[in-house]
Amino acid sequence: MSSKKNRGEWGSSMGFILAAAGSAIGLGNIWKFPYLMGRNGGVWFLLAYLVFIVIMGMPVMLGEMALGRAANKNPVGAFAAQNRWATPIGAMGVLAAFIILSYYSVIGGWVMRYLVDYTFQGVAPDFGEFTASAGSPILWHGVFLLWAVVICLGGVSAGIERASRLMMPTLFLLLLLIVIRAVTLPGAGEGLRFMFDPRASQFSLKSISAALGQVFFSLSLGMGIMITYGSYLGRNARLVRKAVIVPSLDTFCALLAGLAILPTVFAFGKDPTAGPSLVFVTLPDVFSAMPAGGRLIAILFFIVLAFAAVTSAVSLLECVISYTIDELHWSRLLSLVLVGGTVFLLGIPSALSSGLIAEWKPIMFGGRNFLDAACFLTDNILMPIGGLLMCIFVGWVQGPSKMGAEIANHGAWPFRQYPAWAFIMRYIAPVLLIVVMLVQFGVFE
Ligand code: PHE
């Protein structure tokens, strides 16, 4: 068994919180949340989202942290330590993290390219042309991934924690600056109204399911990331507190992103529901239409996006290498070289998905291109099933009192919310996760 010293440990509570928030706050918050809210009835979506953060996000995150801290092991080892038969749940999580990282890094590469172009040339690349080319998306995917690898190479405390301590506060600050600029643009009121107006007609069962899916993705749940990060916590750590603070920071950041983007887009009369192209096509149009300061805002915005993306990518990478380090006894360096290399290769078809292989949409992918198929597999299948199995394991197979005791540090801290938490793990979370999957697969149409 590898000693705890070799695995690494967070330097402080704050370090853990910033790293976990770094994982949670990512592309999902900054481009996905604002347009989901815009599309799904504004404030209605926000309310559903907030309810799910509290009744699902926080409890499930708490369960994951407890599993990790109980064994001080990677997701596979953490489940195996509880029950040998549960090992595949952890394995599925590591696999999901591996696949997500491969395409997340491609999108991270797009962000890098935009940042570099804005910084040195003052304009954004042509999105269609850029993503249709072969070399450039692959190159930037590699650059982005290398950045994440270098951070992980530093280890848990000197690498991940240090990077998060630098990047997360910077991210908050820059985002705040952008929000101030956004809400003071003439015409911004429209955008605020669009965001906060209750539009019940746009709010459906699909919206509720989208809200829950977004809670899972945004909090990096269902694949063992929080198991991994929790495994580097010490015996004395207070888990409940952390499982409240991290989702709160994540939600705060999603709202800030909405406030930064929607008023801006509205002020310039553009469509805020464009989806993936919002950040890469609509916003650049807006930046270039700004009378002054557009380039500066663009640079700041893509720094925010790059920091958000890289700290999330780091958590995905750490989840996979914690497995190769603990279970296969590879060194951190070897793990990063081999895992990083394989993720790079697996990302290549995603990088080519709008270009060379755009038309390759096998039946097996449900008529999707490679990138969309990878997203679908992880978001709609692996993550919810991973979350579901985790809740069933903790709530039913083991019985909630086992992780409950871990959360209470075996009596050292009070865990007053235990009855509610146990009820959620046993009933609410499994039922809601099953409903979401059924809705995603169109069973209720
Ligand atoms: N939570 C990240 C985001 O909002 C994405 C992510 C998902 C990161 C799963 C790690 C694991 O973008």
XYZ file of C-alpha atoms and ligand atoms in Angstrom:
457
model
C 0.000 0.000 0.000
C 1.340 3.384 -0.893
C 1.775 5.577 2.123
C -0.241 8.732 2.477
C 2.878 10.770 2.127
C 3.485 9.510 -1.385
C -0.067 10.289 -2.442
C 0.006 13.873 -1.282
C -2.336 15.888 0.903
C -3.896 19.353 0.705
C -1.893 22.022 2.482
C -5.005 23.641 3.964
C -8.755 23.652 4.036
C -8.813 26.703 1.824
C -6.522 24.975 -0.650
C -8.942 22.086 -0.944
C -11.909 24.418 -1.351
C -10.225 26.385 -4.115
C -9.116 23.224 -5.917
C -12.564 21.647 -5.693
C -14.131 24.916 -6.791
C -11.580 24.952 -9.610
C -12.854 21.575 -10.723
C -16.481 22.586 -10.461
C -16.172 26.000 -12.079
C -15.473 25.369 -15.721
C -16.774 25.700 -19.233
C -20.096 24.416 -17.920
C -20.597 27.502 -15.766
C -19.418 30.063 -18.195
C -20.959 29.146 -21.475
C -23.529 26.512 -20.702
C -25.321 27.868 -17.651
C -26.179 31.293 -19.119
C -27.741 29.918 -22.267
C -29.546 27.115 -20.455
C -31.103 29.696 -18.199
C -32.011 31.848 -21.170
C -33.617 28.956 -23.003
C -35.488 27.360 -20.119
C -37.706 30.044 -18.721
C -35.197 32.349 -16.986
C -35.859 32.531 -13.286
C -37.786 29.257 -13.321
C -34.691 27.412 -14.431
C -32.642 29.241 -11.838
C -35.049 28.176 -9.090
C -35.002 24.537 -10.167
C -31.223 24.710 -10.373
C -30.912 26.159 -6.864
C -33.252 23.548 -5.423
C -31.243 20.748 -7.043
C -27.955 22.217 -5.858
C -29.222 21.970 -2.295
C -31.130 18.696 -2.376
C -28.874 16.816 -4.823
C -25.591 18.566 -5.451
C -24.520 19.140 -1.876
C -25.533 15.700 -0.512
C -24.025 13.732 -3.401
C -20.824 15.749 -3.236
C -20.675 15.050 0.479
C -21.073 11.329 -0.189
C -18.250 11.368 -2.720
C -15.898 13.292 -0.455
C -16.622 10.833 2.355
C -15.908 7.811 0.174
C -12.581 9.290 -0.866
C -11.519 10.356 2.597
C -12.567 7.053 4.175
C -9.977 5.064 2.243
C -7.604 7.808 1.115
C -7.695 6.228 -2.286
C -8.575 6.828 -5.922
C -12.180 6.071 -7.021
C -11.452 2.422 -7.867
C -9.577 1.792 -4.640
C -12.102 3.793 -2.627
C -15.028 1.618 -3.703
C -12.956 -1.554 -3.422
C -12.042 -0.621 0.146
C -15.738 -0.584 1.033
C -16.792 -3.610 -0.924
C -14.973 -5.614 -3.575
C -18.124 -5.865 -5.680
C -18.380 -2.092 -5.901
C -15.025 -1.770 -7.685
C -16.625 -1.366 -11.158
C -18.461 1.785 -10.012
C -15.105 3.425 -9.421
C -13.730 2.056 -12.669
C -16.626 3.543 -14.587
C -15.910 6.897 -13.000
C -12.264 6.849 -13.978
C -13.237 5.873 -17.513
C -15.753 8.729 -17.678
C -13.124 11.206 -16.474
C -10.718 9.922 -19.108
C -13.239 10.369 -21.935
C -14.425 13.779 -20.733
C -10.854 15.012 -20.515
C -10.228 14.043 -24.148
C -12.893 16.388 -25.496
C -12.765 18.959 -22.702
C -9.162 19.512 -23.697
C -10.155 20.099 -27.326
C -12.524 22.878 -26.245
C -9.866 24.152 -23.852
C -7.623 24.304 -26.919
C -10.143 26.513 -28.701
C -10.069 28.856 -25.707
C -6.257 29.018 -25.818
C -6.278 29.817 -29.503
C -8.789 32.640 -28.961
C -6.788 34.013 -26.066
C -3.572 34.006 -28.058
C -5.191 35.524 -31.144
C -6.878 38.283 -29.143
C -3.680 39.039 -27.280
C -1.346 39.180 -30.245
C -3.577 40.081 -33.172
C -6.489 41.795 -31.523
C -9.114 39.694 -33.285
C -10.741 36.305 -32.889
C -10.081 33.553 -35.400
C -12.856 32.648 -37.819
C -14.578 29.891 -35.838
C -15.792 27.867 -38.815
C -12.454 27.988 -40.565
C -10.496 27.252 -37.404
C -12.505 24.219 -36.309
C -12.673 22.866 -39.856
C -8.901 22.841 -40.191
C -6.900 19.822 -39.102
C -3.629 21.005 -37.629
C -4.597 23.959 -35.484
C -7.302 22.360 -33.275
C -5.040 19.366 -32.617
C -2.093 21.595 -31.840
C -4.071 23.711 -29.344
C -5.616 20.613 -27.801
C -2.049 19.454 -27.161
C -0.986 22.804 -25.725
C -3.941 22.926 -23.355
C -3.455 19.347 -22.216
C 0.229 19.964 -21.635
C -0.654 22.881 -19.377
C -2.859 20.594 -17.262
C -0.137 17.912 -17.204
C 2.463 20.384 -15.981
C 0.182 21.529 -13.139
C -0.492 17.931 -12.069
C 3.192 17.141 -12.235
C 3.713 19.476 -9.293
C 1.598 17.146 -7.157
C -1.458 17.751 -5.036
C -0.272 20.567 -2.855
C 2.544 22.227 -4.810
C 0.854 21.721 -8.174
C -2.939 21.634 -8.071
C -3.456 23.572 -4.874
C -0.973 26.262 -5.798
C -2.414 26.735 -9.283
C -5.937 26.954 -7.847
C -4.871 29.502 -5.251
C -3.539 31.676 -8.025
C -6.182 31.136 -10.657
C -9.476 30.993 -8.775
C -9.275 34.376 -7.037
C -8.044 35.931 -10.289
C -10.959 34.360 -12.100
C -13.484 35.777 -9.623
C -11.960 39.205 -9.816
C -11.808 39.374 -13.602
C -15.317 38.023 -13.921
C -16.523 40.707 -11.563
C -14.837 43.385 -13.679
C -16.500 42.011 -16.794
C -19.881 41.983 -15.050
C -19.487 45.618 -14.073
C -18.679 46.518 -17.656
C -21.565 44.381 -18.953
C -24.347 45.749 -16.778
C -23.347 49.323 -17.447
C -23.582 49.006 -21.228
C -26.492 50.926 -22.721
C -29.244 48.392 -23.428
C -28.039 45.933 -20.813
C -31.385 46.100 -19.028
C -32.938 43.973 -21.754
C -30.444 41.228 -21.041
C -31.099 41.335 -17.335
C -34.799 41.137 -18.001
C -34.257 38.179 -20.319
C -32.270 36.447 -17.633
C -34.539 37.077 -14.695
C -37.953 37.279 -16.319
C -40.088 34.299 -15.354
C -41.248 32.698 -18.605
C -43.307 29.742 -17.483
C -44.131 28.667 -21.031
C -40.487 27.866 -21.723
C -40.170 25.762 -18.621
C -40.951 22.077 -19.107
C -40.056 18.659 -17.805
C -37.067 18.799 -20.126
C -35.952 22.013 -18.411
C -36.115 20.347 -15.012
C -34.081 17.470 -16.279
C -31.609 19.868 -17.894
C -31.273 21.692 -14.565
C -30.419 18.502 -12.725
C -28.019 17.358 -15.448
C -26.310 20.738 -15.247
C -25.995 20.447 -11.448
C -24.182 17.153 -11.887
C -21.904 18.318 -14.654
C -21.193 21.646 -13.053
C -20.292 20.139 -9.686
C -18.122 17.458 -11.361
C -20.212 14.709 -9.757
C -20.841 11.116 -10.716
C -17.367 10.097 -11.749
C -15.183 10.161 -8.728
C -13.552 13.570 -9.006
C -14.716 14.509 -5.532
C -13.682 11.038 -4.334
C -10.192 11.747 -5.613
C -9.994 15.253 -4.172
C -11.580 14.032 -0.918
C -8.957 11.315 -0.646
C -6.282 13.983 -0.135
C -8.106 15.370 2.910
C -6.852 14.731 6.404
C -8.692 12.931 9.191
C -9.791 16.191 10.786
C -11.340 17.818 7.763
C -14.919 19.016 8.163
C -16.710 17.629 5.138
C -20.195 19.108 5.534
C -18.885 22.629 5.440
C -16.878 21.948 2.311
C -19.809 20.338 0.548
C -21.779 23.527 1.171
C -19.091 26.049 0.265
C -17.915 24.482 -3.006
C -21.374 24.267 -4.641
C -22.138 27.792 -3.410
C -19.028 29.175 -5.067
C -19.870 27.267 -8.222
C -23.403 28.674 -8.328
C -22.214 32.178 -7.591
C -19.814 31.899 -10.492
C -22.471 30.598 -12.878
C -24.644 33.583 -12.005
C -21.757 35.984 -12.507
C -21.123 34.417 -15.899
C -24.770 34.931 -16.800
C -24.547 38.557 -15.700
C -21.381 39.000 -17.733
C -22.657 37.457 -20.930
C -26.397 37.985 -21.325
C -26.576 41.775 -20.875
C -23.618 42.190 -23.219
C -25.122 40.029 -25.910
C -28.467 41.807 -25.590
C -26.975 45.247 -25.630
C -25.671 44.433 -29.105
C -28.867 42.816 -30.301
C -27.566 39.260 -30.662
C -29.162 35.904 -29.926
C -28.219 34.670 -26.446
C -29.450 31.114 -26.946
C -27.012 30.131 -29.654
C -25.540 27.337 -27.550
C -21.938 26.298 -28.089
C -21.301 29.101 -30.554
C -22.297 31.721 -27.954
C -18.803 32.076 -26.597
C -16.879 31.434 -29.782
C -18.968 33.310 -32.361
C -21.556 35.599 -30.768
C -19.342 37.107 -28.083
C -16.434 37.829 -30.437
C -18.888 39.678 -32.715
C -19.957 41.696 -29.710
C -16.378 42.396 -28.624
C -15.494 43.760 -32.024
C -18.635 45.895 -32.079
C -17.754 47.558 -28.769
C -16.735 51.144 -29.353
C -13.822 50.961 -26.928
C -12.151 48.364 -24.787
C -13.548 45.383 -26.702
C -10.160 43.784 -27.124
C -9.269 44.175 -23.472
C -12.585 42.703 -22.337
C -12.082 39.853 -24.801
C -8.633 39.082 -23.426
C -9.890 39.172 -19.839
C -12.842 36.992 -20.764
C -10.705 34.327 -22.393
C -8.284 34.374 -19.455
C -11.274 33.648 -17.220
C -12.363 30.855 -19.516
C -8.856 29.394 -19.759
C -8.383 29.375 -15.967
C -11.824 27.862 -15.473
C -11.158 25.175 -18.059
C -7.646 24.230 -17.000
C -8.480 23.792 -13.317
C -11.341 21.483 -14.355
C -9.094 19.555 -16.727
C -6.557 19.157 -13.926
C -9.207 17.490 -11.738
C -10.136 15.075 -14.510
C -6.496 14.225 -15.062
C -5.824 13.813 -11.359
C -8.794 11.459 -11.079
C -7.287 9.167 -13.734
C -3.699 9.284 -12.511
C -4.689 8.779 -8.875
C -5.815 5.376 -10.135
C -2.586 4.572 -11.979
C -0.525 5.791 -9.021
C -2.417 3.916 -6.281
C -3.399 0.754 -8.091
C -0.795 0.258 -10.800
C 2.008 1.772 -8.707
C 3.225 3.984 -11.536
C 5.075 7.132 -10.585
C 3.304 10.481 -11.055
C 5.592 11.311 -13.960
C 5.047 8.019 -15.766
C 1.290 8.261 -15.148
C 1.147 11.738 -16.612
C 3.205 10.808 -19.665
C 1.164 7.704 -20.443
C -2.281 9.021 -19.499
C -1.588 12.424 -21.040
C -0.376 10.778 -24.242
C -3.425 8.525 -24.539
C -5.837 11.356 -23.789
C -4.106 13.391 -26.482
C -4.637 10.618 -29.021
C -8.239 10.052 -28.018
C -8.895 13.791 -28.345
C -7.756 13.886 -31.969
C -11.042 12.611 -33.454
C -12.879 15.172 -31.299
C -10.576 17.889 -32.593
C -11.381 16.834 -36.156
C -15.126 16.571 -35.539
C -15.976 19.833 -37.261
C -13.471 19.248 -40.052
C -11.968 16.158 -41.566
C -14.415 13.713 -40.010
C -17.433 16.018 -39.678
C -19.506 13.685 -41.821
C -18.516 10.558 -39.933
C -21.654 9.892 -37.938
C -21.965 6.155 -37.423
C -25.301 4.664 -36.381
C -23.641 3.638 -33.157
C -23.226 7.368 -32.360
C -26.936 7.990 -32.949
C -26.179 10.208 -35.940
C -23.813 12.416 -33.951
C -20.289 13.384 -34.828
C -17.495 12.080 -32.623
C -17.334 15.065 -30.279
C -21.095 15.164 -29.720
C -21.201 11.393 -29.250
C -18.476 11.583 -26.594
C -20.376 14.370 -24.793
C -23.604 12.394 -24.988
C -21.991 9.242 -23.650
C -20.481 10.971 -20.635
C -23.208 13.523 -19.795
C -26.260 11.375 -20.368
C -25.044 7.875 -19.644
C -21.838 7.541 -17.642
C -22.310 10.465 -15.227
C -25.929 9.795 -14.196
C -25.361 6.036 -13.979
C -22.198 6.625 -11.950
C -24.108 8.936 -9.607
C -26.997 6.509 -9.355
C -24.822 3.512 -8.522
C -22.918 5.555 -5.971
C -26.142 6.574 -4.204
C -27.500 3.034 -4.284
C -24.247 1.717 -2.901
C -23.989 4.249 -0.092
C -27.708 4.396 0.660
C -28.738 0.767 0.280
C -25.902 -1.704 -0.102
C -23.847 -0.255 2.695
C -26.524 1.628 4.517
C -26.094 5.373 5.042
C -24.803 5.073 8.605
C -21.383 3.943 7.378
C -20.582 7.073 5.357
C -22.605 9.076 7.869
C -20.081 8.122 10.520
C -17.228 9.036 8.189
C -18.774 12.445 7.553
C -19.135 13.009 11.302
C -15.461 12.016 11.671
C -16.685 9.212 13.914
C -18.200 11.553 16.424
C -15.637 14.338 16.292
C -17.984 16.741 14.458
C -21.734 17.012 14.638
C -23.598 15.887 11.521
C -27.020 17.268 12.261
C -28.194 16.957 8.696
C -27.712 13.191 8.774
C -31.410 12.187 8.616
C -32.016 14.461 5.617
C -28.811 13.350 3.946
C -29.608 9.656 4.420
C -33.111 10.152 3.050
C -31.751 11.902 -0.015
C -29.105 9.260 -0.690
C -31.664 6.479 -0.370
C -34.741 7.898 -2.063
C -34.572 11.322 -3.623
C -31.279 11.082 -5.494
C -31.835 7.655 -7.093
C -35.387 8.467 -8.165
C -34.453 11.855 -9.615
C -31.467 10.427 -11.461
C -33.597 7.734 -13.045
C -36.206 10.303 -14.079
C -33.538 12.490 -15.652
C -32.195 9.622 -17.698
C -35.659 8.663 -18.885
C -36.374 12.258 -19.888
C -33.059 12.515 -21.740
C -33.908 9.400 -23.663
C -37.277 10.827 -24.585
C -39.386 8.316 -22.685
C -41.887 10.992 -21.630
C -42.554 12.405 -25.064
N -17.524 20.971 -13.698
C -16.868 21.326 -14.906
C -17.584 22.459 -15.595
O -18.528 23.021 -15.117
C -16.754 20.217 -15.873
C -16.324 18.934 -15.309
C -17.165 17.864 -15.348
C -15.089 18.823 -14.726
C -16.805 16.694 -14.794
C -14.711 17.661 -14.156
C -15.591 16.604 -14.192
O -17.220 22.814 -16.674
